Coordinates of C-alpha atoms and ligand atoms in Angstrom, one line a residue:
X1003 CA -19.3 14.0 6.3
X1004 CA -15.7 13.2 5.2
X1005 CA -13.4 16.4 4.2
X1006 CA -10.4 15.8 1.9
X1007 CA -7.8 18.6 1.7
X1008 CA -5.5 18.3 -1.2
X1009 CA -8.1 16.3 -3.4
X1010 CA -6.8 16.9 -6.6
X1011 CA -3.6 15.6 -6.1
X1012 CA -2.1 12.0 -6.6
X1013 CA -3.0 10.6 -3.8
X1014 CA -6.3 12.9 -3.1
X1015 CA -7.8 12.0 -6.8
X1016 CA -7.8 8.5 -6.1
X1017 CA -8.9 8.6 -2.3
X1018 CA -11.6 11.1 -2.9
X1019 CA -13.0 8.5 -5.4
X1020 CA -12.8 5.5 -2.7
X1021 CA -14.5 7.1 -0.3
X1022 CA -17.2 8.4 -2.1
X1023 CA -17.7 4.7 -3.5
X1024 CA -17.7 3.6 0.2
X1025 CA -19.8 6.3 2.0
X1026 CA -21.9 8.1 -1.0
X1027 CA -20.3 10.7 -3.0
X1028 CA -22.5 13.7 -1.0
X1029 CA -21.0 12.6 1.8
X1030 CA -17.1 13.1 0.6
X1031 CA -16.4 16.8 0.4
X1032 CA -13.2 17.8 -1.6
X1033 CA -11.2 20.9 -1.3
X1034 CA -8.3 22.0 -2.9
X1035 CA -6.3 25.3 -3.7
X1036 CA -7.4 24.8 -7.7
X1037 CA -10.4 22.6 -9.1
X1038 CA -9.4 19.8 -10.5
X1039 CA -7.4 19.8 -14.1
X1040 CA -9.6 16.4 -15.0
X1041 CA -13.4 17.8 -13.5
X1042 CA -14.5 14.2 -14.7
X1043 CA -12.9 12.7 -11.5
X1044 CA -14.0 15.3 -9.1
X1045 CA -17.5 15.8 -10.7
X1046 CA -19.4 13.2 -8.2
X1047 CA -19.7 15.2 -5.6
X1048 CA -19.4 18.5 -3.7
X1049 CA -16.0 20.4 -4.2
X1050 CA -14.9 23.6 -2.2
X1051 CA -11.8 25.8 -2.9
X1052 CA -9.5 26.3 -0.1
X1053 CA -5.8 27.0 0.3
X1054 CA -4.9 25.4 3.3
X1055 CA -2.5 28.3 4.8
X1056 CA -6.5 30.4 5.0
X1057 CA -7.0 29.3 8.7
X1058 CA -10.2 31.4 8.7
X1059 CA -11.7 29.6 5.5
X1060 CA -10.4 26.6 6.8
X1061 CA -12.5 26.7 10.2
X1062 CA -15.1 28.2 8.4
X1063 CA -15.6 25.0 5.6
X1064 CA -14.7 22.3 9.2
X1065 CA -18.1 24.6 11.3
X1066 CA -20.3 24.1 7.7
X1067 CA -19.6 20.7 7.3
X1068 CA -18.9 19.2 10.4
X1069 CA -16.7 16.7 9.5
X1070 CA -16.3 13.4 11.7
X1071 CA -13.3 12.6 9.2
X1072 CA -10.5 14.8 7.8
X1073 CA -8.1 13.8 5.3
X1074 CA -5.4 16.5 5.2
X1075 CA -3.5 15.5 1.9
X1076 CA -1.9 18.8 0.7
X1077 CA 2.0 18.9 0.7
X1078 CA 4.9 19.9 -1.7
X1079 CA 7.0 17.1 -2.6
X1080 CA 10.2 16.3 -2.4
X1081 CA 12.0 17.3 -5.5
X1082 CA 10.1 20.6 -5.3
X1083 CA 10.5 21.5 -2.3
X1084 CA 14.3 21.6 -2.8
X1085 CA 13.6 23.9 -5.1
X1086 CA 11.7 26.1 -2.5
X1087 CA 12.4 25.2 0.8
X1088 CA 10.4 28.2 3.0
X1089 CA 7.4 27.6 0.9
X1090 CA 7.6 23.9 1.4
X1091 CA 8.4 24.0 5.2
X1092 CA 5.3 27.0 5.1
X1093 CA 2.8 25.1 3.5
X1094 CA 3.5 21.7 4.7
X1095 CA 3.8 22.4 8.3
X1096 CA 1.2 25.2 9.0
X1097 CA -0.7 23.8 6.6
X1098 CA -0.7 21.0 9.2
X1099 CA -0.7 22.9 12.1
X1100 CA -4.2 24.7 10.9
X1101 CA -5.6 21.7 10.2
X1102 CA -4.8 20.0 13.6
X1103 CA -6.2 22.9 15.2
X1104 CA -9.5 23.2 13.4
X1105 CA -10.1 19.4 14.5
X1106 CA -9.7 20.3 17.9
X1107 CA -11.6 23.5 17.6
X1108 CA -14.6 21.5 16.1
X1109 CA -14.1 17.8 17.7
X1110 CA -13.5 16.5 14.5
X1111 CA -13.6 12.3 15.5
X1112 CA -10.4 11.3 13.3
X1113 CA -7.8 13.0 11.3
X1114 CA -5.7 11.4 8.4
X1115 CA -1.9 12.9 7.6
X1116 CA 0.1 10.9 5.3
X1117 CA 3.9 10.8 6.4
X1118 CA 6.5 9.3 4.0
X1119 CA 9.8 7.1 3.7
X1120 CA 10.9 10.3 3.2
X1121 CA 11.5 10.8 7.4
X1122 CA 14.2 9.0 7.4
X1123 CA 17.9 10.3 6.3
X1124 CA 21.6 9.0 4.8
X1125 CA 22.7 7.4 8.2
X1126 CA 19.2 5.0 9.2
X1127 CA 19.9 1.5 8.6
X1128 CA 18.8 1.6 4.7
X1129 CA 17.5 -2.3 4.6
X1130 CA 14.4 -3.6 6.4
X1131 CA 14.0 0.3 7.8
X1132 CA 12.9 -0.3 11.4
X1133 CA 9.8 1.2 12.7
X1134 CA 12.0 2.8 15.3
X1135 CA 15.4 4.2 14.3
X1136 CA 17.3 7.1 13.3
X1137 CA 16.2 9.4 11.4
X1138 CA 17.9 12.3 10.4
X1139 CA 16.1 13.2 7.0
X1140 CA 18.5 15.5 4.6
X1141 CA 15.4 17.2 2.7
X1142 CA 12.9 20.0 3.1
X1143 CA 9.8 17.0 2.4
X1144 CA 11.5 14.9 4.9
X1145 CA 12.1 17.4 7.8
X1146 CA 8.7 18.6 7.2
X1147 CA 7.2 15.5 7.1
X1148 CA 9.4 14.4 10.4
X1149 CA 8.5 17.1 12.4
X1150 CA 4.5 16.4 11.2
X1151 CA 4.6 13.4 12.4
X1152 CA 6.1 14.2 15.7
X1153 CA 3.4 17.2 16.0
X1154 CA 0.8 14.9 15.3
X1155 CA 1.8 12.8 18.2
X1156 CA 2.0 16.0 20.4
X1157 CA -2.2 16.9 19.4
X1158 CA -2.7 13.3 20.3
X1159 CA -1.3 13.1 23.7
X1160 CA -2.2 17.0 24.8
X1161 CA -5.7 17.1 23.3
X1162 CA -6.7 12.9 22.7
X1163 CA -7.1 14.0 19.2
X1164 CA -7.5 10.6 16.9
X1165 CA -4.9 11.4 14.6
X1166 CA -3.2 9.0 12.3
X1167 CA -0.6 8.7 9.7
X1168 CA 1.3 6.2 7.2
X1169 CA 4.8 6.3 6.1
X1170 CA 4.3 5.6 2.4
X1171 CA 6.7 4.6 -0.1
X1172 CA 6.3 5.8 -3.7
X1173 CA 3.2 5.2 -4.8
X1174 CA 2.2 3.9 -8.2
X1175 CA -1.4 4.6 -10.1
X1176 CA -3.1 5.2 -12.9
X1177 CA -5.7 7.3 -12.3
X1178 CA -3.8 10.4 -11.5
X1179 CA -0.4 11.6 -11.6
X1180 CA 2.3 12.7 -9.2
X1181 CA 3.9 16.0 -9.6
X1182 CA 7.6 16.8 -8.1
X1183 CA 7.9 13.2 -6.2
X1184 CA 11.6 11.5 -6.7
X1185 CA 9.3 8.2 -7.3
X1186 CA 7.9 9.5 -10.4
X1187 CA 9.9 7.8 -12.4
X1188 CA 8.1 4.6 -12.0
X1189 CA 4.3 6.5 -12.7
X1190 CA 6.0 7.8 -16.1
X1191 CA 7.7 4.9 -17.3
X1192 CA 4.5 2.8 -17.3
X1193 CA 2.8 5.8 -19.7
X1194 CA 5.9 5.8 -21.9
X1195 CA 5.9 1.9 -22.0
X1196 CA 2.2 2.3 -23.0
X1197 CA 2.9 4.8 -25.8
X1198 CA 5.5 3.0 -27.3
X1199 CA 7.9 5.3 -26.7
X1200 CA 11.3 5.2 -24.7
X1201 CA 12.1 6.2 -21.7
X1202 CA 14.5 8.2 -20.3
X1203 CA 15.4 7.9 -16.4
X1204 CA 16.2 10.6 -13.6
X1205 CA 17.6 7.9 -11.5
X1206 CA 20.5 5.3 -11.8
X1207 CA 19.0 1.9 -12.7
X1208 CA 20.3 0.2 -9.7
X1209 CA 18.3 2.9 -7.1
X1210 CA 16.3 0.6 -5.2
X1211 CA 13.2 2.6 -3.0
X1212 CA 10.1 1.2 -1.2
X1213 CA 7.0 1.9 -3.5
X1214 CA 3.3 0.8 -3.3
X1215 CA 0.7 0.5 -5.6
X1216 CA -2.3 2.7 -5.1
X1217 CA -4.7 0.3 -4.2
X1218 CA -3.0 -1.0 -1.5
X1219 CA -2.0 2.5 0.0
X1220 CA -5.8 3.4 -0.4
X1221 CA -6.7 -0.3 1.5
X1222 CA -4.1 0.5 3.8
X1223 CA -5.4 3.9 4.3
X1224 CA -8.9 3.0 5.2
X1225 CA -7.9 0.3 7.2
X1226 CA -5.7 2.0 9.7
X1227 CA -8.9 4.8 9.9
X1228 CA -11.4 1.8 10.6
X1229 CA -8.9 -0.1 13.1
X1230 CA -10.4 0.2 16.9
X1231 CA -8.0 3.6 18.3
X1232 CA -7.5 1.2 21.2
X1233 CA -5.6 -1.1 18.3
X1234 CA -3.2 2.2 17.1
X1235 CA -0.2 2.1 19.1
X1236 CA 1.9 4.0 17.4
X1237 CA 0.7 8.1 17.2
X1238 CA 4.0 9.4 14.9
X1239 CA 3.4 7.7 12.0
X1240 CA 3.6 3.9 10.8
X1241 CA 6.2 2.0 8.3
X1242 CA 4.0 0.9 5.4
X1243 CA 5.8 -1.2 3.1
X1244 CA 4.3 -2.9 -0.3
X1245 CA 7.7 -3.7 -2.7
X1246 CA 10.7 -2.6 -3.6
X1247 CA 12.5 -2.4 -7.0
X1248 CA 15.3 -0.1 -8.8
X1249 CA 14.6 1.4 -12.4
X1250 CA 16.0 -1.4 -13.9
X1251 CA 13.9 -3.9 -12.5
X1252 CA 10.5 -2.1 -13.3
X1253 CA 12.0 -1.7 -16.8
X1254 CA 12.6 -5.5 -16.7
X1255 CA 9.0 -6.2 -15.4
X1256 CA 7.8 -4.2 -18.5
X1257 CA 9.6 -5.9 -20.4
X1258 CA 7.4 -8.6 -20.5
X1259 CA 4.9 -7.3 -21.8
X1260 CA 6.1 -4.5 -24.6
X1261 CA 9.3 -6.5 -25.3
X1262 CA 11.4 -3.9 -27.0
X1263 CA 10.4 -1.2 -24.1
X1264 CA 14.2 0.8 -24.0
X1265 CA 15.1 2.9 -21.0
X1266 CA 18.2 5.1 -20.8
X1267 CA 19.1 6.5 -17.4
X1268 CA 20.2 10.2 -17.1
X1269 CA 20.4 10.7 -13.3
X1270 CA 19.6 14.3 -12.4
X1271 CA 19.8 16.0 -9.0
X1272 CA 17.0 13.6 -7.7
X1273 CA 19.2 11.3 -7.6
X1274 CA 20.8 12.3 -4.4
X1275 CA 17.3 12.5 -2.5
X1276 CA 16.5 9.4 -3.6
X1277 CA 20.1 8.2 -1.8
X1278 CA 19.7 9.2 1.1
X1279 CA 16.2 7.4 1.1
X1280 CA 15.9 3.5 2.1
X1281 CA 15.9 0.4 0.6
X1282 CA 13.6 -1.6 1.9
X1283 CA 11.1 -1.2 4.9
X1284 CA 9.8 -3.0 7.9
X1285 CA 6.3 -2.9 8.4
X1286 CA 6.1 -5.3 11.0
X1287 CA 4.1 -3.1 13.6
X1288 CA 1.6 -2.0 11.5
X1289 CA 1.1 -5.9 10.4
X1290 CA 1.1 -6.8 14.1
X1291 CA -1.6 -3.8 15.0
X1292 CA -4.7 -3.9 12.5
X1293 CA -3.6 -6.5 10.0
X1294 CA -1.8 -4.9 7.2
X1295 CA -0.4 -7.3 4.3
X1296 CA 0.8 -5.9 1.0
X1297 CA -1.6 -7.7 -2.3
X1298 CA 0.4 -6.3 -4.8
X1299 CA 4.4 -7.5 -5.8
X1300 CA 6.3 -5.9 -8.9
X1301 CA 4.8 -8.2 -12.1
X1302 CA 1.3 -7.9 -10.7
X1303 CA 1.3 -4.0 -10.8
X1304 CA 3.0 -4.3 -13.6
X1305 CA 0.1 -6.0 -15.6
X1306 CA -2.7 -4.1 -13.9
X1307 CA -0.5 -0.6 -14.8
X1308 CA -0.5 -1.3 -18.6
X1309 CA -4.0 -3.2 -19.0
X1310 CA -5.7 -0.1 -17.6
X1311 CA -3.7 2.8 -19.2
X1312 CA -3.8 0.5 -22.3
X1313 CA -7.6 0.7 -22.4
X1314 CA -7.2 4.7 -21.5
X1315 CA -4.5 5.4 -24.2
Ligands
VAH1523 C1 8.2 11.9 -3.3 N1 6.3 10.5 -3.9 O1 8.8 11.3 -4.2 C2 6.9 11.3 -2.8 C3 7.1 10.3 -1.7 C4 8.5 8.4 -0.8 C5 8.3 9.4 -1.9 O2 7.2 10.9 -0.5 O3 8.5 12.9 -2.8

């Protein structure tokens, strides 16, 4: 069996649904702190409540199901966890920490942990992002997410436990929706576009950030878990790039298909989070070690966004 943690949030929603399709919905276990607000998505197979921070429940759902796979999901976002930075740091780190050590505890074969751009801070070189470089992140998300990654690297080398992680960029779908990201901007502008209404912006229009549509962060995803461990060189957590755009450009994208689509930009305290954040990323190492390459630039999003939220409007 497979055990997502965190599966009724933006990313779970939609990974919980591929790996079901892939490996039979009773196989795919979902867990989360709440069920899910849309049970439609969740409905195809089993779903277990658990709040993370519960080590004993925890260990006790990881003995039951015996999971060769975990997918630990659950974190507080950035623009949130400015907002509450000891129950961010709590819940993204021992949250973490308990998960790590229930896959050791129980030989769980892999472990999934989804890192973010978010690691790296005001003074890392902010085009092409190297794989290696400074970091220095200036948030809550991005120190918690930093010193994940570098605990995940620590389980790996002290206990050979098969854990891997992805840096992504703000990701982009339309099956499910983000909650207290800084890239949410560009989820909620396609659903404005959509409703013919305007849109008003929390970032300047010239902010440019790496961002991904979902199906490639779920291809991505599944890939790096089916890649040969001998293939995984890097154990912190690997640059993952698809695009990059600013406000302004996604609005422009849009544009072309709901030609009077307006967008006013009223930058709000995001703004700075989303400054200290980079361009533009290299993903040349994770290209180089099990094959990644991107299938989805601005404009083709774009029409694949607004055909299928068109059809769900
Ligand atoms: C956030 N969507 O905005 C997340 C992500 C790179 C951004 O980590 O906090």
């Amino acid at each position: 069996t497979i055990l997502v943690i965190g599966a009724c949030g933006q990313l779970g929603l939609e990974l919980t649904e591929a790996l079901r399709q892939r490996y039979g919905a009773a196989q795919v276990i979902a867990a989360d702190v709440r069920p899910p607000q849309q049970p439609e998505l969740l409905q195809g197979g089993p779903f277990e409540l658990l709040d993370v921070l519960d080590r004993a429940r925890l260990f006790t759902l990881v003995q039951q199901y015996r999971p060769r796979q975990i997918y630990h999901l659950v974190a507080m976002l950035s623009a949130t966890a400015e907002k509450h930075p000891q129950l961010a740091w709590k819940l993204n780190m021992d949250g973490l920490l308990n998960v790590l050590d229930a896959a050791v505890e129980h030989q769980v074969a892999q472990v999934y942990w989804p890192s973010s751009i978010a690691v790296f801070g005001p003074d890392t070189p902010r085009d092409n992002t190297p794989q290696l470089t400074v970091m220095n992140p200036n948030t809550v998300y991005g120190i918690s997410k930093l010193a994940g990654e570098q605990w995940c690297e620590w389980y790996h080398k002290k206990y050979g436990l098969d854990v891997r992680s992805l840096r992504y960029p703000g990701l982009i779908g339309y099956k499910s929706l983000p909650g207290g990201g800084t890239t949410d901007y560009a989820v909620d502008i396609y659903h404005k576009a959509v409703a013919g209404e305007n849109f008003e912006c929390f970032l300047q229009e010239d902010t440019e950030l790496p961002m991904m549509y979902m199906p490639d962060a779920l291809r991505a995803t599944l890939d790096l878990m089916h890649a040969p461990a001998e293939q995984i060189k890097v154990r912190s957590s690997y640059n993952l790039s698809g695009m990059s755009f600013s406000p302004q450009e996604i609005a422009a994208s849009i544009r072309r298909h709901v030609p009077d689509f307006a967008v006013s930009y009223r930058p709000d305290q995001r703004q700075q989070i989303a400054d200290s954040w980079p361009n533009s990323i290299d993903d040349a190492q994770a290209r180089q070690d099990w094959g990644w390459q991107p299938e989805f630039d601005l404009d083709k999003m774009t029409a694949d966004m607004l055909a299928h939220l068109a059809v769900s409007v």
